[in-house]
mmCIF file with all atom_site columns, C-alpha atoms in Angstrom:
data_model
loop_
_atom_site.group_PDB
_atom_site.id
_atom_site.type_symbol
_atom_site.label_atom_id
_atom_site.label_alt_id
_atom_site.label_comp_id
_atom_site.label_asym_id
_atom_site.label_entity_id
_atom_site.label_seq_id
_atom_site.pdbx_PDB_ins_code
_atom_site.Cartn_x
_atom_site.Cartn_y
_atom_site.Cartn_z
_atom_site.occupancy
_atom_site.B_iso_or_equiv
_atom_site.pdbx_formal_charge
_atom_site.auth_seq_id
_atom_site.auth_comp_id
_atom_site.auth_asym_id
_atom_site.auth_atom_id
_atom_site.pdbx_PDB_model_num
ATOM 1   C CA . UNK A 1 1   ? 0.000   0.000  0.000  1.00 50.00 ? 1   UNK A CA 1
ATOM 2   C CA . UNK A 1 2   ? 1.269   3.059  -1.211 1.00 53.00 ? 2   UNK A CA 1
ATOM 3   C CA . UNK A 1 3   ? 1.462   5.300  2.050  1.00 59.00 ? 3   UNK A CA 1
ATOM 4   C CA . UNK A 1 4   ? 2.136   8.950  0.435  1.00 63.00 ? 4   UNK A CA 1
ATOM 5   C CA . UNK A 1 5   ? -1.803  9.174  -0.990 1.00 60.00 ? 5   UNK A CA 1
ATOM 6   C CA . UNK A 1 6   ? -3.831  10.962 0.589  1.00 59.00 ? 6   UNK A CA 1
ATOM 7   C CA . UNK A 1 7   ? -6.124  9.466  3.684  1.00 60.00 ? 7   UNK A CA 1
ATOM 8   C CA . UNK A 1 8   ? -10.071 9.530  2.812  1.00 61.00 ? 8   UNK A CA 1
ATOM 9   C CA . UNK A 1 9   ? -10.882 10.191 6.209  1.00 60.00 ? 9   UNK A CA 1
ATOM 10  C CA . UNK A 1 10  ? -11.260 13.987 6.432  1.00 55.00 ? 10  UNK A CA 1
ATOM 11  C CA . UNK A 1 11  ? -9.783  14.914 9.941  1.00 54.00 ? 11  UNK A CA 1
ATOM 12  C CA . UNK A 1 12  ? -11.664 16.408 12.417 1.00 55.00 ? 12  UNK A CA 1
ATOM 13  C CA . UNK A 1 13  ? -12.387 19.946 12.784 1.00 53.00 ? 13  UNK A CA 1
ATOM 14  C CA . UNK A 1 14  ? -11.058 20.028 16.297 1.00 49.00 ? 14  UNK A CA 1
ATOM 15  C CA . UNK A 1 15  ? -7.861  18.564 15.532 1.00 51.00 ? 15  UNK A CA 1
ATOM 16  C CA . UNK A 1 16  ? -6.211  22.058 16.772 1.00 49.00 ? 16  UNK A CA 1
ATOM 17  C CA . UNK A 1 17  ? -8.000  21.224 20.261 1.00 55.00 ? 17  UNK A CA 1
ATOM 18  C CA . UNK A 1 18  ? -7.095  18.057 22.498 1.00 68.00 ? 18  UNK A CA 1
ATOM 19  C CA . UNK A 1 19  ? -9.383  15.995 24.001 1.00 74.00 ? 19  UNK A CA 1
ATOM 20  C CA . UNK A 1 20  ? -7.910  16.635 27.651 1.00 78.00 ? 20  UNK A CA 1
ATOM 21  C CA . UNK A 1 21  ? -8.128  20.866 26.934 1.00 77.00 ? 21  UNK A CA 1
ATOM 22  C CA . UNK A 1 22  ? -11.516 20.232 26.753 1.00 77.00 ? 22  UNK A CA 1
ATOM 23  C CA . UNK A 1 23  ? -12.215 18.245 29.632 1.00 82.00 ? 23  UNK A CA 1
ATOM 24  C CA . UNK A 1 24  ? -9.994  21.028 31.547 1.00 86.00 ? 24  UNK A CA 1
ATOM 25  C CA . UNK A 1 25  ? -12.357 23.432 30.637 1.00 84.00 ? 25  UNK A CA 1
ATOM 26  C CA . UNK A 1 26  ? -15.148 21.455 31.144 1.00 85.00 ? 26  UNK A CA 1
ATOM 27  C CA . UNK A 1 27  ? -14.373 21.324 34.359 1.00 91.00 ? 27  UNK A CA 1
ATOM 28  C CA . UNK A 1 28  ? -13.527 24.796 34.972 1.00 92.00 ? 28  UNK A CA 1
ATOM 29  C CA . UNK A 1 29  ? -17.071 25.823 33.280 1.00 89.00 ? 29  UNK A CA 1
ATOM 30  C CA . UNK A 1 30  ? -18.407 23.429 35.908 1.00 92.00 ? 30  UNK A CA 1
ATOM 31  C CA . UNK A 1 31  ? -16.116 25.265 39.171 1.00 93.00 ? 31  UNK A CA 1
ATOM 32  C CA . UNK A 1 32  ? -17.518 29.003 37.142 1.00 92.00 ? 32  UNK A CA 1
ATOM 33  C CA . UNK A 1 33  ? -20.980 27.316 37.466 1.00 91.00 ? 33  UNK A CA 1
ATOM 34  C CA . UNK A 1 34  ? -20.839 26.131 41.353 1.00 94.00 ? 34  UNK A CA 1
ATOM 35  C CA . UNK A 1 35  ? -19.174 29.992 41.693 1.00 93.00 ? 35  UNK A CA 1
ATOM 36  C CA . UNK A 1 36  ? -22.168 31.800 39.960 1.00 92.00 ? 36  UNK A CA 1
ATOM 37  C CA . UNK A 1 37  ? -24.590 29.872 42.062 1.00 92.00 ? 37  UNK A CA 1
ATOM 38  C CA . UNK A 1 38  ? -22.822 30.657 45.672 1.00 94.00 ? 38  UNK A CA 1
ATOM 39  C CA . UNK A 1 39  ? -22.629 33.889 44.304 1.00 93.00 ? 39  UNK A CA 1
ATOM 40  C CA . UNK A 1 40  ? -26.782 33.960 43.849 1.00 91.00 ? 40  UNK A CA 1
ATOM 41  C CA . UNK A 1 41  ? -27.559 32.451 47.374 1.00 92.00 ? 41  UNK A CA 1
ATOM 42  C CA . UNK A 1 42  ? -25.048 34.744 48.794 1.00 93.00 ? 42  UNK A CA 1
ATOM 43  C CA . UNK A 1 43  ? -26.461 37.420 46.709 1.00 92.00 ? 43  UNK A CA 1
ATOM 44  C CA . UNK A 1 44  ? -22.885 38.862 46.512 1.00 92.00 ? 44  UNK A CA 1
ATOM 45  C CA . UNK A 1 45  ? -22.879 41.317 43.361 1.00 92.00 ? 45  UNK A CA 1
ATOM 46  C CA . UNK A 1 46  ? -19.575 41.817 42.774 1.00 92.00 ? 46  UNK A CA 1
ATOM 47  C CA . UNK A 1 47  ? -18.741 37.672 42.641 1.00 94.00 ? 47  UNK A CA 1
ATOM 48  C CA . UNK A 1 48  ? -21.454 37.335 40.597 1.00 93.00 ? 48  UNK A CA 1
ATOM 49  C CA . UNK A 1 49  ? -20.156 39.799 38.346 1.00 93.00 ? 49  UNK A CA 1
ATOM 50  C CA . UNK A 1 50  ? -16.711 38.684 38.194 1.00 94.00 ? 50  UNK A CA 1
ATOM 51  C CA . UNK A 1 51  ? -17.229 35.163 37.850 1.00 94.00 ? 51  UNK A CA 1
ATOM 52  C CA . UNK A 1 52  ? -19.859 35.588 35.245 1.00 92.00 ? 52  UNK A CA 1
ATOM 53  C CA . UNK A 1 53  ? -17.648 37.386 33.419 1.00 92.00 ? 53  UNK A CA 1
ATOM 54  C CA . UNK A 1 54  ? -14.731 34.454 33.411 1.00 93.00 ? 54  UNK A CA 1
ATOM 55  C CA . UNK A 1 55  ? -17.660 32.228 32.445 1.00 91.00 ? 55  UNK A CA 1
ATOM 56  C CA . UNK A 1 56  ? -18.893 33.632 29.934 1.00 89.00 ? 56  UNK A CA 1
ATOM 57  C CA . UNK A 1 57  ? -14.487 34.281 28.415 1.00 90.00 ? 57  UNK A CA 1
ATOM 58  C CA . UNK A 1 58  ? -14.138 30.820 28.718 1.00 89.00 ? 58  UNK A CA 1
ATOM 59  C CA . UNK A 1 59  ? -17.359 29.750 27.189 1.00 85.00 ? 59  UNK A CA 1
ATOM 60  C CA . UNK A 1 60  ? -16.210 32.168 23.893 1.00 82.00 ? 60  UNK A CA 1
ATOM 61  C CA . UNK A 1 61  ? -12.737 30.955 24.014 1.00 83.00 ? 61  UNK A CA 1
ATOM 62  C CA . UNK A 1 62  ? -13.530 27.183 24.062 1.00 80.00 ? 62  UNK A CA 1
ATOM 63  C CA . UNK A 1 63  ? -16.147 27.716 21.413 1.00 77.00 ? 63  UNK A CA 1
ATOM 64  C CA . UNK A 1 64  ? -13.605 29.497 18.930 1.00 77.00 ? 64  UNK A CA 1
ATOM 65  C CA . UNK A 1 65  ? -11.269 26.621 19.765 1.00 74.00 ? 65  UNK A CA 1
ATOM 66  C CA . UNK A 1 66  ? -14.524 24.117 18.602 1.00 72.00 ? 66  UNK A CA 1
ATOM 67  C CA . UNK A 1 67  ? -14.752 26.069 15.387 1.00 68.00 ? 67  UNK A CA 1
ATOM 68  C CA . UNK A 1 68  ? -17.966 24.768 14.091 1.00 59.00 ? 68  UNK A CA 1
ATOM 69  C CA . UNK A 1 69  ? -18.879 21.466 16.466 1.00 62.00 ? 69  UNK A CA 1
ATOM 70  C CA . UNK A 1 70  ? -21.456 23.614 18.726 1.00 61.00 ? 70  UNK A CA 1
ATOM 71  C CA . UNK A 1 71  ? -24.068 25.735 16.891 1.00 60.00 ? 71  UNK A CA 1
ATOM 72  C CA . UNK A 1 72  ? -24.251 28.511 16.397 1.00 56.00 ? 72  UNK A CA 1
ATOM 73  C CA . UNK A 1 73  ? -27.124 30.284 18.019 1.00 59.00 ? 73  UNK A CA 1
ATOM 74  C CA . UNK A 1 74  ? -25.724 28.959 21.319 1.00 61.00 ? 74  UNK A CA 1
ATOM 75  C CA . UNK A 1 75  ? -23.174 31.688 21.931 1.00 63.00 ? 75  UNK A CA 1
ATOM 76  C CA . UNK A 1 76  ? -26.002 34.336 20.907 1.00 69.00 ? 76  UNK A CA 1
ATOM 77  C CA . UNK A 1 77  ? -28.154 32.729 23.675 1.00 71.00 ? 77  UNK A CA 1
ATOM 78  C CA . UNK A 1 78  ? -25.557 32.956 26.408 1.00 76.00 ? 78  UNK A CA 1
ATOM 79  C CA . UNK A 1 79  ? -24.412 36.632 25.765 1.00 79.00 ? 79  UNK A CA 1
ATOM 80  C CA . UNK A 1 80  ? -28.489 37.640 25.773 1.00 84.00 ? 80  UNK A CA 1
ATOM 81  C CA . UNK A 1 81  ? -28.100 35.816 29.069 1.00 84.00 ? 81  UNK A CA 1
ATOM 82  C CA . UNK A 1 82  ? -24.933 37.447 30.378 1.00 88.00 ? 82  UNK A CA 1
ATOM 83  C CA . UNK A 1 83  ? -26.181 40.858 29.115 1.00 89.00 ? 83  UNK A CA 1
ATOM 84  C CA . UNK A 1 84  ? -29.510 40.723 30.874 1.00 90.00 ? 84  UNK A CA 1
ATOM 85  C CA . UNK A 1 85  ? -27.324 39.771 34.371 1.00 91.00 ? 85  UNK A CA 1
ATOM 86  C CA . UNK A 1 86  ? -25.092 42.200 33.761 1.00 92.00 ? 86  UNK A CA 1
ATOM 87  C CA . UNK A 1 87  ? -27.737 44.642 33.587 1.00 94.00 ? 87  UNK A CA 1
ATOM 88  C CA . UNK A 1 88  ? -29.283 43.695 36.646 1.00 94.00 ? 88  UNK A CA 1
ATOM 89  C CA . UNK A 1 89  ? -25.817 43.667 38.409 1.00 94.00 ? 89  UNK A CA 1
ATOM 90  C CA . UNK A 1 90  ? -25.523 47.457 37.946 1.00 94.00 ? 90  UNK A CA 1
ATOM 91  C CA . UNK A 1 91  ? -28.989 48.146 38.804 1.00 95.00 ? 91  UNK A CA 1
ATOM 92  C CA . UNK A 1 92  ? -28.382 46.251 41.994 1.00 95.00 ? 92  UNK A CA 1
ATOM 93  C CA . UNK A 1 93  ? -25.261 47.942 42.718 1.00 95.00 ? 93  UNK A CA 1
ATOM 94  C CA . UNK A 1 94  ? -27.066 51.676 42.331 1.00 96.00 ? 94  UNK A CA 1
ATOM 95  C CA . UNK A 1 95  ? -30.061 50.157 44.675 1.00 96.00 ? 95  UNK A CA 1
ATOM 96  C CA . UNK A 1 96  ? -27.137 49.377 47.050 1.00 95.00 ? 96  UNK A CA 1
ATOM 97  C CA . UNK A 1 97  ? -25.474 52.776 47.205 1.00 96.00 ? 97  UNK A CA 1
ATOM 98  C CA . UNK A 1 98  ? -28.609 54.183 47.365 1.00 96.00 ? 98  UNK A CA 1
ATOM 99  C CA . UNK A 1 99  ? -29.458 52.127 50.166 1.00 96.00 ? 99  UNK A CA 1
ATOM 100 C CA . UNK A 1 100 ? -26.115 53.253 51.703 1.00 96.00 ? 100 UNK A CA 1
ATOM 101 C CA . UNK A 1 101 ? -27.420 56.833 51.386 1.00 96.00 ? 101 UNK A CA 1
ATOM 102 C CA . UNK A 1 102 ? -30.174 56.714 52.924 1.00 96.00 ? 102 UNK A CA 1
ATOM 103 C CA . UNK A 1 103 ? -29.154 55.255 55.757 1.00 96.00 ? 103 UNK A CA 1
ATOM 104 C CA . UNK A 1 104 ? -26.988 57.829 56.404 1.00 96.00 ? 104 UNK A CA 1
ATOM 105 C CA . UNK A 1 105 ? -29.773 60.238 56.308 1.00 96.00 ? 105 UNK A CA 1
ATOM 106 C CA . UNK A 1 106 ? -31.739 58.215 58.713 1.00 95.00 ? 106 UNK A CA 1
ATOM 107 C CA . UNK A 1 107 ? -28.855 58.086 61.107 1.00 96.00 ? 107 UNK A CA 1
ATOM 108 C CA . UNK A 1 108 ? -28.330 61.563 60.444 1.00 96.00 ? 108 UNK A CA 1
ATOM 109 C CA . UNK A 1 109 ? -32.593 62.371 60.804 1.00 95.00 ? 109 UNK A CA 1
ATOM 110 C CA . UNK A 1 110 ? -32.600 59.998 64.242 1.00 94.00 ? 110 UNK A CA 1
ATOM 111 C CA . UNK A 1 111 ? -29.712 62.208 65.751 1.00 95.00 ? 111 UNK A CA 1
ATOM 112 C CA . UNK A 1 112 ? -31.447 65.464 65.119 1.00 95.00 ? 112 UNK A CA 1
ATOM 113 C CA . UNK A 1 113 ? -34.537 64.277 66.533 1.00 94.00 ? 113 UNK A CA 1
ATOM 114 C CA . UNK A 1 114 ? -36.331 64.551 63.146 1.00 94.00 ? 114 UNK A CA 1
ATOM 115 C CA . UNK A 1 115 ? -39.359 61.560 63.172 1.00 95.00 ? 115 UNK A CA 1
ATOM 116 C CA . UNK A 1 116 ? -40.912 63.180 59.442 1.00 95.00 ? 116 UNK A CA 1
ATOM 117 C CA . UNK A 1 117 ? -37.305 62.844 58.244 1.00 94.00 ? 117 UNK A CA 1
ATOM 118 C CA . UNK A 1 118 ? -36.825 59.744 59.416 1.00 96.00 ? 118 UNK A CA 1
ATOM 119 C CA . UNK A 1 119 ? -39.813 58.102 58.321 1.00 96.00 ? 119 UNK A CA 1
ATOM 120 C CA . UNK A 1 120 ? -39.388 59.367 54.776 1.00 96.00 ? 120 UNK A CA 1
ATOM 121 C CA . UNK A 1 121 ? -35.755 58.184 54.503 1.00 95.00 ? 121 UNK A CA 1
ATOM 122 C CA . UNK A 1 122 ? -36.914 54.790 55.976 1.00 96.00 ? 122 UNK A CA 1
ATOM 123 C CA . UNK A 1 123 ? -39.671 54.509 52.999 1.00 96.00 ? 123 UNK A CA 1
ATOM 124 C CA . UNK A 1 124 ? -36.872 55.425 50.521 1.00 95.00 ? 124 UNK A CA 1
ATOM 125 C CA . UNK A 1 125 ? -34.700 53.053 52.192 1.00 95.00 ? 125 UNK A CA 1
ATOM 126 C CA . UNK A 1 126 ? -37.844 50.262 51.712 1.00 97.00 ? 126 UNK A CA 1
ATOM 127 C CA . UNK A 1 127 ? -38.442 50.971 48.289 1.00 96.00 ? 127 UNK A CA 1
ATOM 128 C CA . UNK A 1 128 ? -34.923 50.404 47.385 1.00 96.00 ? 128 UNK A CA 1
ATOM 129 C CA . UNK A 1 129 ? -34.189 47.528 49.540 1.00 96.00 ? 129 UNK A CA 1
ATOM 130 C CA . UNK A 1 130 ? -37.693 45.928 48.125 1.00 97.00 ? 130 UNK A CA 1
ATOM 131 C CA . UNK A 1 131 ? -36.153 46.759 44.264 1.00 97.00 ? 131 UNK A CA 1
ATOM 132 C CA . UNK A 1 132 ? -32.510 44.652 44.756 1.00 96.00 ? 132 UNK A CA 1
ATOM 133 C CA . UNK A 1 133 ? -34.997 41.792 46.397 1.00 95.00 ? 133 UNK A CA 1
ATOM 134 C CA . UNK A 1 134 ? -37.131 42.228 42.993 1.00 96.00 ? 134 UNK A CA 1
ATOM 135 C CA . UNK A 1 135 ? -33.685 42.521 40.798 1.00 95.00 ? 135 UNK A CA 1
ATOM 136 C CA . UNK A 1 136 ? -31.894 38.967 42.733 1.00 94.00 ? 136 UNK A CA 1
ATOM 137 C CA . UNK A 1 137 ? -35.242 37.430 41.884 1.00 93.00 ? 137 UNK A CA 1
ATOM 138 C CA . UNK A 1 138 ? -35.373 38.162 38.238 1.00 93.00 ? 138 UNK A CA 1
ATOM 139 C CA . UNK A 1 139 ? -31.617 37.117 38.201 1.00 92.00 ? 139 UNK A CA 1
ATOM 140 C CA . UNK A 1 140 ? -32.094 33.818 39.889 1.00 90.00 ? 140 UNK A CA 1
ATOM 141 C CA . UNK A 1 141 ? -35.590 32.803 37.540 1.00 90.00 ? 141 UNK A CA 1
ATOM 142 C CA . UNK A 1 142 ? -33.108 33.819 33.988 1.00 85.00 ? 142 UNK A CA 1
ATOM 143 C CA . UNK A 1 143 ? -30.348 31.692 35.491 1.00 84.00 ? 143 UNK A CA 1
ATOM 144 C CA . UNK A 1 144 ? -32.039 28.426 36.539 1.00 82.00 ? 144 UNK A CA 1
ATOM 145 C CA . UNK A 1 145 ? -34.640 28.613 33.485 1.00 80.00 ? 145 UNK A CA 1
ATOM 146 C CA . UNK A 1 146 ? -31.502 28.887 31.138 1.00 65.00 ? 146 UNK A CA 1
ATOM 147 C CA . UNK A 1 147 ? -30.284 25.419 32.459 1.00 51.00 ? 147 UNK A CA 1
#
């Protein structure tokens, strides 16, 4: 058998990618996964942020490695996802400084002896605090429907 023809097998399109690189990153998507979800019942912004963000790096990085083995509306469903908790991140994070300024008022309303104040700053306070609750909710339904 002549050995310098050609092979008919085509060779796969991952042949760039090894089988073990994957199954690294498998398992590193899987660690990013547990992380997002301590991050949710911890309700811990900035972890959820910043380990969303490696998540969804790795997800892009692996998939250009794949070429064309996953398809191809799967990476536009992921960064709809990632933009939508992203988002909600920042809107938690304004809820949370807000939060942070009014109860500075309130402390500042209780030491002057000020009930109206008080009592105005605490319904602010409420409304806010009552948003973030609304904002971790809508977070938590997008992530666990996605799976």
């Amino acid at each position: 058998m002549p050995t310098d023809l050609p092979s008919r097998r085509n060779p796969p399109r991952t042949h760039a990618i090894s089988t073990l690189h994957v199954a690294i990153a498998g398992l590193r998507l899987r660690f990013l996964r547990w992380g997002i979800e301590n991050a949710l019942e911890d309700r811990d912004h900035v972890k959820l942020l910043r380990r969303l963000n490696a998540w969804a790096y790795l997800h892009q990085r692996t998939s250009e490695q794949l070429d064309g083995e996953i398809p191809p509306n799967t990476g536009r469903d992921r960064s709809i996802f990632c933009d939508r908790v992203r988002d909600n991140v920042l809107k938690i994070a304004r809820e949370e400084r807000r939060i942070d300024r009014v109860a500075g008022r309130m402390k500042k309303a209780r030491l002057q002896g000020n009930r109206r104040n008080y009592e105005r700053s605490y319904l602010i306070g409420k409304i806010s605090y009552d948003r973030t609750l609304f904002l971790w909710s809508r977070i938590s339904f997008s992530y666990y429907s996605g799976r």
